[in-house]
mmCIF file of C-alpha atoms and ligand atoms in Angstrom:
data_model
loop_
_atom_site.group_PDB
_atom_site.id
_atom_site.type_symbol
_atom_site.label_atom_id
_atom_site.label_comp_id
_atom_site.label_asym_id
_atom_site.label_seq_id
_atom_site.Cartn_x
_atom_site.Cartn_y
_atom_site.Cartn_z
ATOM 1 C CA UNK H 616 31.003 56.110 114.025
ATOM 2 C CA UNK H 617 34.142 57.894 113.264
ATOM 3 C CA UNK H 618 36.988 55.271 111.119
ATOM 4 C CA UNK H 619 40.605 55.781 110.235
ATOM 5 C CA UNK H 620 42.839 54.651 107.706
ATOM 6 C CA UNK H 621 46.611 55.559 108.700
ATOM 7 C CA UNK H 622 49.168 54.451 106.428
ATOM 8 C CA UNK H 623 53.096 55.384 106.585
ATOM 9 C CA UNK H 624 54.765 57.070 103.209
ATOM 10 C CA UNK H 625 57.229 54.781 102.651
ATOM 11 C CA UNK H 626 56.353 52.411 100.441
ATOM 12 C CA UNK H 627 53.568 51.582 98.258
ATOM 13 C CA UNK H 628 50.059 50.381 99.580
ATOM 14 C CA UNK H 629 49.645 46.559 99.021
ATOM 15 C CA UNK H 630 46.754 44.707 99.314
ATOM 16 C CA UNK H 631 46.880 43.864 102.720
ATOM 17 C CA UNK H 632 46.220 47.860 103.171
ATOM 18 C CA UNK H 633 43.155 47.832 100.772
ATOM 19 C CA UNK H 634 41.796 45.197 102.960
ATOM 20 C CA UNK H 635 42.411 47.945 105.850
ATOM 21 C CA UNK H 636 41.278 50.949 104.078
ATOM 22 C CA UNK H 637 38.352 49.463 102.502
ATOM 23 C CA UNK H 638 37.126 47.730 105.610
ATOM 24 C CA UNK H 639 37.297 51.101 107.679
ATOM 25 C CA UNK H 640 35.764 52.847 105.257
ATOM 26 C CA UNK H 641 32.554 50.303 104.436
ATOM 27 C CA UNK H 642 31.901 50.000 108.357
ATOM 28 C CA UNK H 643 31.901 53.567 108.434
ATOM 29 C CA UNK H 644 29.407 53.963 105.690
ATOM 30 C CA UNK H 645 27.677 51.175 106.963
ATOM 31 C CA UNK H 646 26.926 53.678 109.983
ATOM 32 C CA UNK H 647 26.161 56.616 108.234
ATOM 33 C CA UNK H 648 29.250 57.686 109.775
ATOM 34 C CA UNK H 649 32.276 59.282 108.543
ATOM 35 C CA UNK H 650 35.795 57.905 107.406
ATOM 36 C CA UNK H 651 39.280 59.993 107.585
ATOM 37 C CA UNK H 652 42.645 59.191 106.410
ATOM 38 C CA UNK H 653 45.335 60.139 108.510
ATOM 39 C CA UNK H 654 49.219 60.094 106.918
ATOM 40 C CA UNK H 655 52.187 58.689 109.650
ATOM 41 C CA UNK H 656 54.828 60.361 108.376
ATOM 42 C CA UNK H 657 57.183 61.162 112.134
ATOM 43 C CA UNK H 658 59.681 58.950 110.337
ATOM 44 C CA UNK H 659 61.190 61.442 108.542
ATOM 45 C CA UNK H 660 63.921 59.419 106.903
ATOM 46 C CA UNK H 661 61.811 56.817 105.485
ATOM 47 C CA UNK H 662 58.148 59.314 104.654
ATOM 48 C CA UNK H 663 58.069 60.708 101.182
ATOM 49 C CA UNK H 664 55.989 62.814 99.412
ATOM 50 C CA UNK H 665 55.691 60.591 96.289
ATOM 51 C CA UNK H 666 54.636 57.770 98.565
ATOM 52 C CA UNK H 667 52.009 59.779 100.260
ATOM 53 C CA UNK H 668 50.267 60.978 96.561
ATOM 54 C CA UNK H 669 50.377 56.993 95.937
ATOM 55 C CA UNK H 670 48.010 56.893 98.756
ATOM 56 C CA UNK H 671 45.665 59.486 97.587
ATOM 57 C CA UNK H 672 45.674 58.072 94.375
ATOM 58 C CA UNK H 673 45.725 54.324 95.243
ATOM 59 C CA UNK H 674 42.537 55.098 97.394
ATOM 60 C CA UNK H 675 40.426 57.208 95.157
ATOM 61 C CA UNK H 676 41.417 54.246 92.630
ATOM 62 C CA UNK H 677 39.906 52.028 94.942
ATOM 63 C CA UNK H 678 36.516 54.113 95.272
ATOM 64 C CA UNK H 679 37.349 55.215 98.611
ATOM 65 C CA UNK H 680 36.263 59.149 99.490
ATOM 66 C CA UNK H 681 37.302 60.467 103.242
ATOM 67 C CA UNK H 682 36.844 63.415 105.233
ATOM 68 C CA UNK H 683 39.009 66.556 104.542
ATOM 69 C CA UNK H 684 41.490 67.833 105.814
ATOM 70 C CA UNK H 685 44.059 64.677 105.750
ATOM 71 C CA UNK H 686 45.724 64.748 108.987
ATOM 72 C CA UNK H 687 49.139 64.765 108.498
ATOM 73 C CA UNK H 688 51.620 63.660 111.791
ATOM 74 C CA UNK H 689 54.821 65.993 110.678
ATOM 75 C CA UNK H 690 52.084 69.019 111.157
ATOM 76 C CA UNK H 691 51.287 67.598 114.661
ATOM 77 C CA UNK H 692 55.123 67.922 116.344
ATOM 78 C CA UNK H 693 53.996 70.936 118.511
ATOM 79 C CA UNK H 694 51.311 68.990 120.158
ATOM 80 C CA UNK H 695 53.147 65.601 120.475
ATOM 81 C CA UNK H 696 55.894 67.530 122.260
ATOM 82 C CA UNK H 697 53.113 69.333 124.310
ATOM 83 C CA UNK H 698 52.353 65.702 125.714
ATOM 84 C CA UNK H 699 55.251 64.960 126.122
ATOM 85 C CA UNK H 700 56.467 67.748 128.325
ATOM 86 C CA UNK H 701 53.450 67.148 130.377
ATOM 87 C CA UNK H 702 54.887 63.652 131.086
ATOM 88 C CA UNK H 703 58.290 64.561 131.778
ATOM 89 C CA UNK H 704 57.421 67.189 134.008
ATOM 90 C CA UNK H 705 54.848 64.864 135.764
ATOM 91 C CA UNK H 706 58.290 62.650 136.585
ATOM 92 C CA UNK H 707 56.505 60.037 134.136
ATOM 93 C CA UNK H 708 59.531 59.694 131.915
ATOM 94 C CA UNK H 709 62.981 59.320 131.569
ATOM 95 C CA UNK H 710 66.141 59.876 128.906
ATOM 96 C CA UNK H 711 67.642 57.036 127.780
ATOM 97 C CA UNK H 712 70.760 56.822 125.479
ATOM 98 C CA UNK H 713 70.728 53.129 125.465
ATOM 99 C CA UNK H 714 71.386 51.179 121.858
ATOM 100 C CA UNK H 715 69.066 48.670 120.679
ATOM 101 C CA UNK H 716 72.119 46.056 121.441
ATOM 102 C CA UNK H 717 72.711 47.730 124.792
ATOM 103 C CA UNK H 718 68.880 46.828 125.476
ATOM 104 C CA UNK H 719 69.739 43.020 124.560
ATOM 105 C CA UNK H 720 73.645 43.016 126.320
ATOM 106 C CA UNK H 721 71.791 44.017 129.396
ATOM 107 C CA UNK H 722 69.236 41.315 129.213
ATOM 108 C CA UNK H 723 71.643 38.698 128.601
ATOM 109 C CA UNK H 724 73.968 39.797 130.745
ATOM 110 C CA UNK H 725 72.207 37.678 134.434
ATOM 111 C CA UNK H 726 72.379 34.258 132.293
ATOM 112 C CA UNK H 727 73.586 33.677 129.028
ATOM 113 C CA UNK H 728 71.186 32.298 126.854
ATOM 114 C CA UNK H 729 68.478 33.961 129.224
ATOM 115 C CA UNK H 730 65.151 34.109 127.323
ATOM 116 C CA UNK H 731 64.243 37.706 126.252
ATOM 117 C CA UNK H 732 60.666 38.456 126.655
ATOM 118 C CA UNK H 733 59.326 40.594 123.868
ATOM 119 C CA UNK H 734 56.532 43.184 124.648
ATOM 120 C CA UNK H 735 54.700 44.611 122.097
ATOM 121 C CA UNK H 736 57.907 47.707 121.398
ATOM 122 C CA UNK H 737 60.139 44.871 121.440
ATOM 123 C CA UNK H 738 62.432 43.449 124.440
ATOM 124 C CA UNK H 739 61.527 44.705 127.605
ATOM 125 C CA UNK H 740 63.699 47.552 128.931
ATOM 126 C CA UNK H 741 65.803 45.969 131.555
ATOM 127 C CA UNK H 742 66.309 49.870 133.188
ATOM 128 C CA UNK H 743 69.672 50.362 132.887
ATOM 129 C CA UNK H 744 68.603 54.584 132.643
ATOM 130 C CA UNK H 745 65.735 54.501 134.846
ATOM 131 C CA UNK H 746 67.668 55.885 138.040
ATOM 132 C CA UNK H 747 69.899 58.418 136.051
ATOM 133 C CA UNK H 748 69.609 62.041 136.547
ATOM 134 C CA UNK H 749 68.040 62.883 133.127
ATOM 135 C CA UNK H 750 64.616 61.867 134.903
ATOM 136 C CA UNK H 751 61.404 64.098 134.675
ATOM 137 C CA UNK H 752 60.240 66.538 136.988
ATOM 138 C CA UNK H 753 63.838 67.660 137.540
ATOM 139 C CA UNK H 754 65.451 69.827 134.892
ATOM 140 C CA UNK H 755 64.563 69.891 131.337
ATOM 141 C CA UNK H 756 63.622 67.275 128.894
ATOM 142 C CA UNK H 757 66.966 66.334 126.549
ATOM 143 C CA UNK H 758 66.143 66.034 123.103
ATOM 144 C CA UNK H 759 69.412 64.087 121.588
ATOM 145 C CA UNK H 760 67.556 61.012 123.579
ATOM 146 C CA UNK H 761 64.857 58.632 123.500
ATOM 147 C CA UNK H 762 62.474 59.377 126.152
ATOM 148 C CA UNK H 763 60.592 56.246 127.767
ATOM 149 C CA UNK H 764 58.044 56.167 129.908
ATOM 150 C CA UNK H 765 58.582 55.345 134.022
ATOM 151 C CA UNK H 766 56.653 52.181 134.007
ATOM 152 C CA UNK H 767 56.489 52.005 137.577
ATOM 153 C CA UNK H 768 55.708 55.832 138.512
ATOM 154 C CA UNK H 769 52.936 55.339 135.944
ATOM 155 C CA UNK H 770 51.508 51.920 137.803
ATOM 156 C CA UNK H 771 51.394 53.600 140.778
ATOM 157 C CA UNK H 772 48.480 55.648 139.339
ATOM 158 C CA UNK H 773 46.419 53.068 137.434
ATOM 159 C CA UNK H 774 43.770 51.242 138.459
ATOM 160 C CA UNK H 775 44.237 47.749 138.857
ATOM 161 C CA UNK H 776 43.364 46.786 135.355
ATOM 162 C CA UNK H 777 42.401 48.796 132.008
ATOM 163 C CA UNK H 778 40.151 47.547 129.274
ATOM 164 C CA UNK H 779 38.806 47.660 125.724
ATOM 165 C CA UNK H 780 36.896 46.207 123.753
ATOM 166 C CA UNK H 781 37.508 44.547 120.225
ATOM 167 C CA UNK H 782 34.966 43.296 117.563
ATOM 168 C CA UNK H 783 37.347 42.101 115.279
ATOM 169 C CA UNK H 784 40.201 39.348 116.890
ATOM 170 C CA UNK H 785 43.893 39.527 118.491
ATOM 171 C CA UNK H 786 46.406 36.950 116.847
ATOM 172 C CA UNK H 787 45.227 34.052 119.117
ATOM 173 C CA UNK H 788 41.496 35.004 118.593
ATOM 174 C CA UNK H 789 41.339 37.221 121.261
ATOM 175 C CA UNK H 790 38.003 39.459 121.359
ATOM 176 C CA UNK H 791 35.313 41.007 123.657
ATOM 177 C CA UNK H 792 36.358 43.123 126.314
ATOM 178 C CA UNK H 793 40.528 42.388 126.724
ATOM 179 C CA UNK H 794 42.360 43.883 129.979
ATOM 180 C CA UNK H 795 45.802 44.723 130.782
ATOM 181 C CA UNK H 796 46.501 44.570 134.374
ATOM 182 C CA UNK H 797 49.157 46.576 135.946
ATOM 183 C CA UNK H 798 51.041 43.696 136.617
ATOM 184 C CA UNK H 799 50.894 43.075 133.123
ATOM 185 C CA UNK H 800 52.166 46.368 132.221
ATOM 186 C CA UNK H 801 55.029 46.268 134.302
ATOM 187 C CA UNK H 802 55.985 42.914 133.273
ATOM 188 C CA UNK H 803 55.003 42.543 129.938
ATOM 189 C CA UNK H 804 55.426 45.860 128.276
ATOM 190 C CA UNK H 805 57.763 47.734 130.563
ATOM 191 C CA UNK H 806 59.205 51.388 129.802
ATOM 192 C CA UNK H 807 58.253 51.644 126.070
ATOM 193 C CA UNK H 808 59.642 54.960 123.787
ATOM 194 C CA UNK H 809 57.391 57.764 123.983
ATOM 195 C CA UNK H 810 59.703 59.688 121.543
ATOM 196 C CA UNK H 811 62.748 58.543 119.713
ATOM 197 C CA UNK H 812 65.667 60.208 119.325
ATOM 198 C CA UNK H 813 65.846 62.723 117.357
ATOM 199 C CA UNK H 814 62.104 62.869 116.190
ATOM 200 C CA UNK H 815 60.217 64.210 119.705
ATOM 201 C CA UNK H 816 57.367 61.677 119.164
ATOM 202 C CA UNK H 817 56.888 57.529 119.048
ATOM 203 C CA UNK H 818 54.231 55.827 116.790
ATOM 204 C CA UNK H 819 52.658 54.895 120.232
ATOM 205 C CA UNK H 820 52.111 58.384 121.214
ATOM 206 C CA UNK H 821 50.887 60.127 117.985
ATOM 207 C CA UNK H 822 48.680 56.934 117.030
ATOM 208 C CA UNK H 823 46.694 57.812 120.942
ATOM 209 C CA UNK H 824 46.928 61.125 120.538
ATOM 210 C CA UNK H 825 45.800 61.293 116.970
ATOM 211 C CA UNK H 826 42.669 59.374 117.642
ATOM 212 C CA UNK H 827 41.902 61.276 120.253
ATOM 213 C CA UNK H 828 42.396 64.392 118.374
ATOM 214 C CA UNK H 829 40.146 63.087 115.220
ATOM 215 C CA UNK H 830 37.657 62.203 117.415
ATOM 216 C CA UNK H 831 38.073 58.162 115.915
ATOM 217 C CA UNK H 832 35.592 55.916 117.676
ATOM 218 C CA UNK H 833 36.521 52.677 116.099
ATOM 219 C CA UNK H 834 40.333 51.832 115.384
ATOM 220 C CA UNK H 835 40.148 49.336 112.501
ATOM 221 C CA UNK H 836 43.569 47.730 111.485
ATOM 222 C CA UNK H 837 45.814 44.622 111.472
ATOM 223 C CA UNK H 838 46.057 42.129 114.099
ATOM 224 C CA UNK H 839 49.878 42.699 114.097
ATOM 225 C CA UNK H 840 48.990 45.971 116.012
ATOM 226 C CA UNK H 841 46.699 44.266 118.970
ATOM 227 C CA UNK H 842 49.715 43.713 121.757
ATOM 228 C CA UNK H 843 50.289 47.461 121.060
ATOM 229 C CA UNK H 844 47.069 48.593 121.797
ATOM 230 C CA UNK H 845 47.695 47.639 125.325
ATOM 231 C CA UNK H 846 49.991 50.334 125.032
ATOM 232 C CA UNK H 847 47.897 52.212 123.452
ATOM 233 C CA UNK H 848 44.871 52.083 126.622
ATOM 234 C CA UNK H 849 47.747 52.612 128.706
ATOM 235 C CA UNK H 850 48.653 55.959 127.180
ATOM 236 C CA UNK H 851 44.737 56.954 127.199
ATOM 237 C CA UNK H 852 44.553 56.542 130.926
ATOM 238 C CA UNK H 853 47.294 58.500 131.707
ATOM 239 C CA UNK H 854 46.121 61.453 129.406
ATOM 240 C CA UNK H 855 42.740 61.384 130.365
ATOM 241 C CA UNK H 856 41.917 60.467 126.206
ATOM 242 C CA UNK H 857 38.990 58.350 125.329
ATOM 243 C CA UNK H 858 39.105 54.722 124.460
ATOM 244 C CA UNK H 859 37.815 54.222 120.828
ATOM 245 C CA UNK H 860 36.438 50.417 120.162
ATOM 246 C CA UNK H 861 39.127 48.640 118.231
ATOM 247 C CA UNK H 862 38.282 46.380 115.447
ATOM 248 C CA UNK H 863 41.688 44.039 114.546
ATOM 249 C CA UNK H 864 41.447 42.657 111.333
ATOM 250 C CA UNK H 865 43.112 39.144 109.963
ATOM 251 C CA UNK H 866 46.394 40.382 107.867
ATOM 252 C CA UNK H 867 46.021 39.349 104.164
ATOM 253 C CA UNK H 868 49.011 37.076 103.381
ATOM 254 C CA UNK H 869 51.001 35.909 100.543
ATOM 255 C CA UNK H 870 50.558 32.254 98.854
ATOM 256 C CA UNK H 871 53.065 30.777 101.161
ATOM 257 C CA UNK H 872 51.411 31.974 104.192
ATOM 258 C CA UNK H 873 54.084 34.987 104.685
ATOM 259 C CA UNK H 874 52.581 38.146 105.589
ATOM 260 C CA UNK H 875 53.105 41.446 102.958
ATOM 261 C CA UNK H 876 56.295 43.531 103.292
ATOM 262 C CA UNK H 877 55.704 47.344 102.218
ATOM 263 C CA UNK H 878 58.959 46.014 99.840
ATOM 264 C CA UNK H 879 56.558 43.315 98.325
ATOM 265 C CA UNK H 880 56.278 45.448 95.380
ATOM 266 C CA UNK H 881 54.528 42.383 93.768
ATOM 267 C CA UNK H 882 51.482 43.313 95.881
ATOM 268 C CA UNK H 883 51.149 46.671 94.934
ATOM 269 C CA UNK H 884 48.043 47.928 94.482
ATOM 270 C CA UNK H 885 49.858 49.874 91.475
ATOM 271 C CA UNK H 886 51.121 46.794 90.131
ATOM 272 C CA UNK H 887 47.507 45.018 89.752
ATOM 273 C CA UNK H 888 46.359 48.343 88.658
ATOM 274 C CA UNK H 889 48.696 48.406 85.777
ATOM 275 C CA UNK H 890 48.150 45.215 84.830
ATOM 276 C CA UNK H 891 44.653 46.101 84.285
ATOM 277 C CA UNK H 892 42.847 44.738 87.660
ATOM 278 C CA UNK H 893 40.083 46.733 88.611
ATOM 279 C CA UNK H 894 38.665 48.189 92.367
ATOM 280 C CA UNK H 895 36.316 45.721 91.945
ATOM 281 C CA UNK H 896 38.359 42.559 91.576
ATOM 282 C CA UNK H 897 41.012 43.623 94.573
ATOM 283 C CA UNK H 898 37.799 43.722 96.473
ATOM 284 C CA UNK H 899 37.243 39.936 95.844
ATOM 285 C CA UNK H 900 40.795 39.611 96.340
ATOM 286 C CA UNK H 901 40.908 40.079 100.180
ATOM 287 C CA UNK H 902 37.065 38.946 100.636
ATOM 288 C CA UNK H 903 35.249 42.145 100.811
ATOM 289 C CA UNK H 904 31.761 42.491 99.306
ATOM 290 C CA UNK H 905 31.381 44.362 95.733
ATOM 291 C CA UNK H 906 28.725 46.562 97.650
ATOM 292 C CA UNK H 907 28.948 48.346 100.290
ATOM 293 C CA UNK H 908 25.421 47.964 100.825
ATOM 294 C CA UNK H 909 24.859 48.718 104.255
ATOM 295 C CA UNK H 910 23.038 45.397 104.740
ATOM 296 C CA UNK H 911 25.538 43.032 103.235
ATOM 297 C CA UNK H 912 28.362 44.710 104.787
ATOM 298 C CA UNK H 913 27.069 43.799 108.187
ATOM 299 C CA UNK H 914 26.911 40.248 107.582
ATOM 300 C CA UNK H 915 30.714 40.232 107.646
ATOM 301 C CA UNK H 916 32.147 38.686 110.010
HETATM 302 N N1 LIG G 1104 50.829 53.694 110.351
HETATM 303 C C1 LIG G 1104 50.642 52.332 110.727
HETATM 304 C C2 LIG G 1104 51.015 51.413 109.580
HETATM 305 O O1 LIG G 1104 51.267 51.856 108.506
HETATM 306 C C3 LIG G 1104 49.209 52.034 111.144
HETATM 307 C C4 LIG G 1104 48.886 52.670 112.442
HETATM 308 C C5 LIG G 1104 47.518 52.323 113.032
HETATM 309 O O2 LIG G 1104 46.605 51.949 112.303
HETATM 310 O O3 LIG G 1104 47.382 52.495 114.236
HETATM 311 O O4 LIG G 1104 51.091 50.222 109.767
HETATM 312 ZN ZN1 ZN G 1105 68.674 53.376 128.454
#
């Protein structure tokens, strides 16, 4: 069994990603297998480098002792872009210099008041660039856009449904084996970014591509990521990647229900350190066994 914790720089870990990092890592252990930490820095703008020796120290704090090397994404560009060529050449993608309110004026536009679906990279893409001339397979791939992927080329070549299978549980308890049919896929997640402007990758792509490339056999994170790991199969399929197992784990939430903000500074794992907390208590904090016994960490749910 081969875990991953993959937090962004930008903020300081909380306790919601203790519960994450600690769970990956005892299930891991559990296994006699091995735990890596992988840093999600694409964004640029928002990664920094005091953020990311938070994480290092936050974690060792915490008792936690991964694999080396770290993976780091911002070392990865070259084979993100790789991908993505592939793609574009394949005619699997497309430019598109749309706005985020362009998205939404074009989805109200049929009916006011029209209700927008949501897929799990936001609003559906009504199309408006699908048909223009910056399409793969013809001429090169522009870089000042975001590049999406052709929804409907790409359903052409799947089979009729995709699955995976989770041992932890979606938002609405999903868990088993979960498909995504291609109607699905054309209806409910549409032409998601494969790389945004400016930054030649997408969370969705690096995330499949990472675990593939770190040879992760069990995803373990938040439930707020499950609709994406529909993209996420989707991706695999079309690069010939393994599926890992994902394991979806209940988000650890404030006192008045609210789930934590990277800006919750409150929650910092930094903050309960300094006021003298110790590994042990923020284990009891989010309901994780002292030991990691391999035993007692089974009986988990
Ligand atoms: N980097 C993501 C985050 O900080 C997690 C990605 C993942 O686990 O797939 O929320
Ligand atoms: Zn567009």
């Amino acid at each position: 069994m081969i875990t991953r914790f993959a937090p962004s720089p930008t903020g300081p870990l909380h306790l919601g990603h203790a519960y994450s990092a600690i769970l990956a890592h005892d299930m891991a252990q559990a296994a006699g297998g091995t735990f890596l930490l992988r840093i999600e820095d694409i964004d640029q703008t928002r990664a920094r480098p005091e953020w990311e020796d938070q994480i290092y120290n936050d974690l060792e704090w915490l008792g936690l002792s991964w694999d080396t090397p770290v993976l780091r994404q911002s070392d990865r560009l070259e084979a993100y872009q790789a991908r993505l060529d592939a793609l574009w050449n394949d005619g699997l993608a497309f430019a598109c210099t749309c706005t985020r309110r362009d998205v939404m004026a074009a989805l109200a536009a049929p009916q006011e008041g029209m209700l927008v679906l949501a897929g799990p990279d936001g609003p559906i893409y009504p199309g408006t660039c699908r048909d223009n001339d910056k399409t793969g397979g013809t001429g090169h791939r522009p870089d000042d856009a975001a590049i999406r992927l052709a929804m409907h080329h790409v359903a052409d070549r799947m089979p009729d449904q995709l699955i995976f299978t989770e041992t932890g549980t979606g938002p609405q308890g999903e868990t088993g084996p979960i498909t995504v049919t291609r109607r699905e896929a054309q209806d409910t997640i549409g032409d998601f970014v494969l790389s945004r402007r400016d930054m030649g990758t997408s969370y969705h792509l690096s995330v499949v591509l990472d675990d593939a490339a770190q040879g992760v056999t069990h995803v373990v994170r938040g439930q707020d990521l499950f609709e994406a790991t529909k993209i996420h199969i989707i991706l695999q399929s079309l690069l010939g990647l393994p599926t890992p197992i994902y394991h979806h784990h209940t988000l650890i939430r404030d006192d008045a229900g609210k789930r934590l903000a990277k800006r919750d500074d409150a929650r910092a794992l930094r903050t309960y350190r300094a006021e003298g907390l110790s590994p042990a208590d923020i284990r009891q904090m989010v309901g994780l066994p002292l030991s990691s016994d391999p035993k007692k960490s089974r009986r988990r749910p």
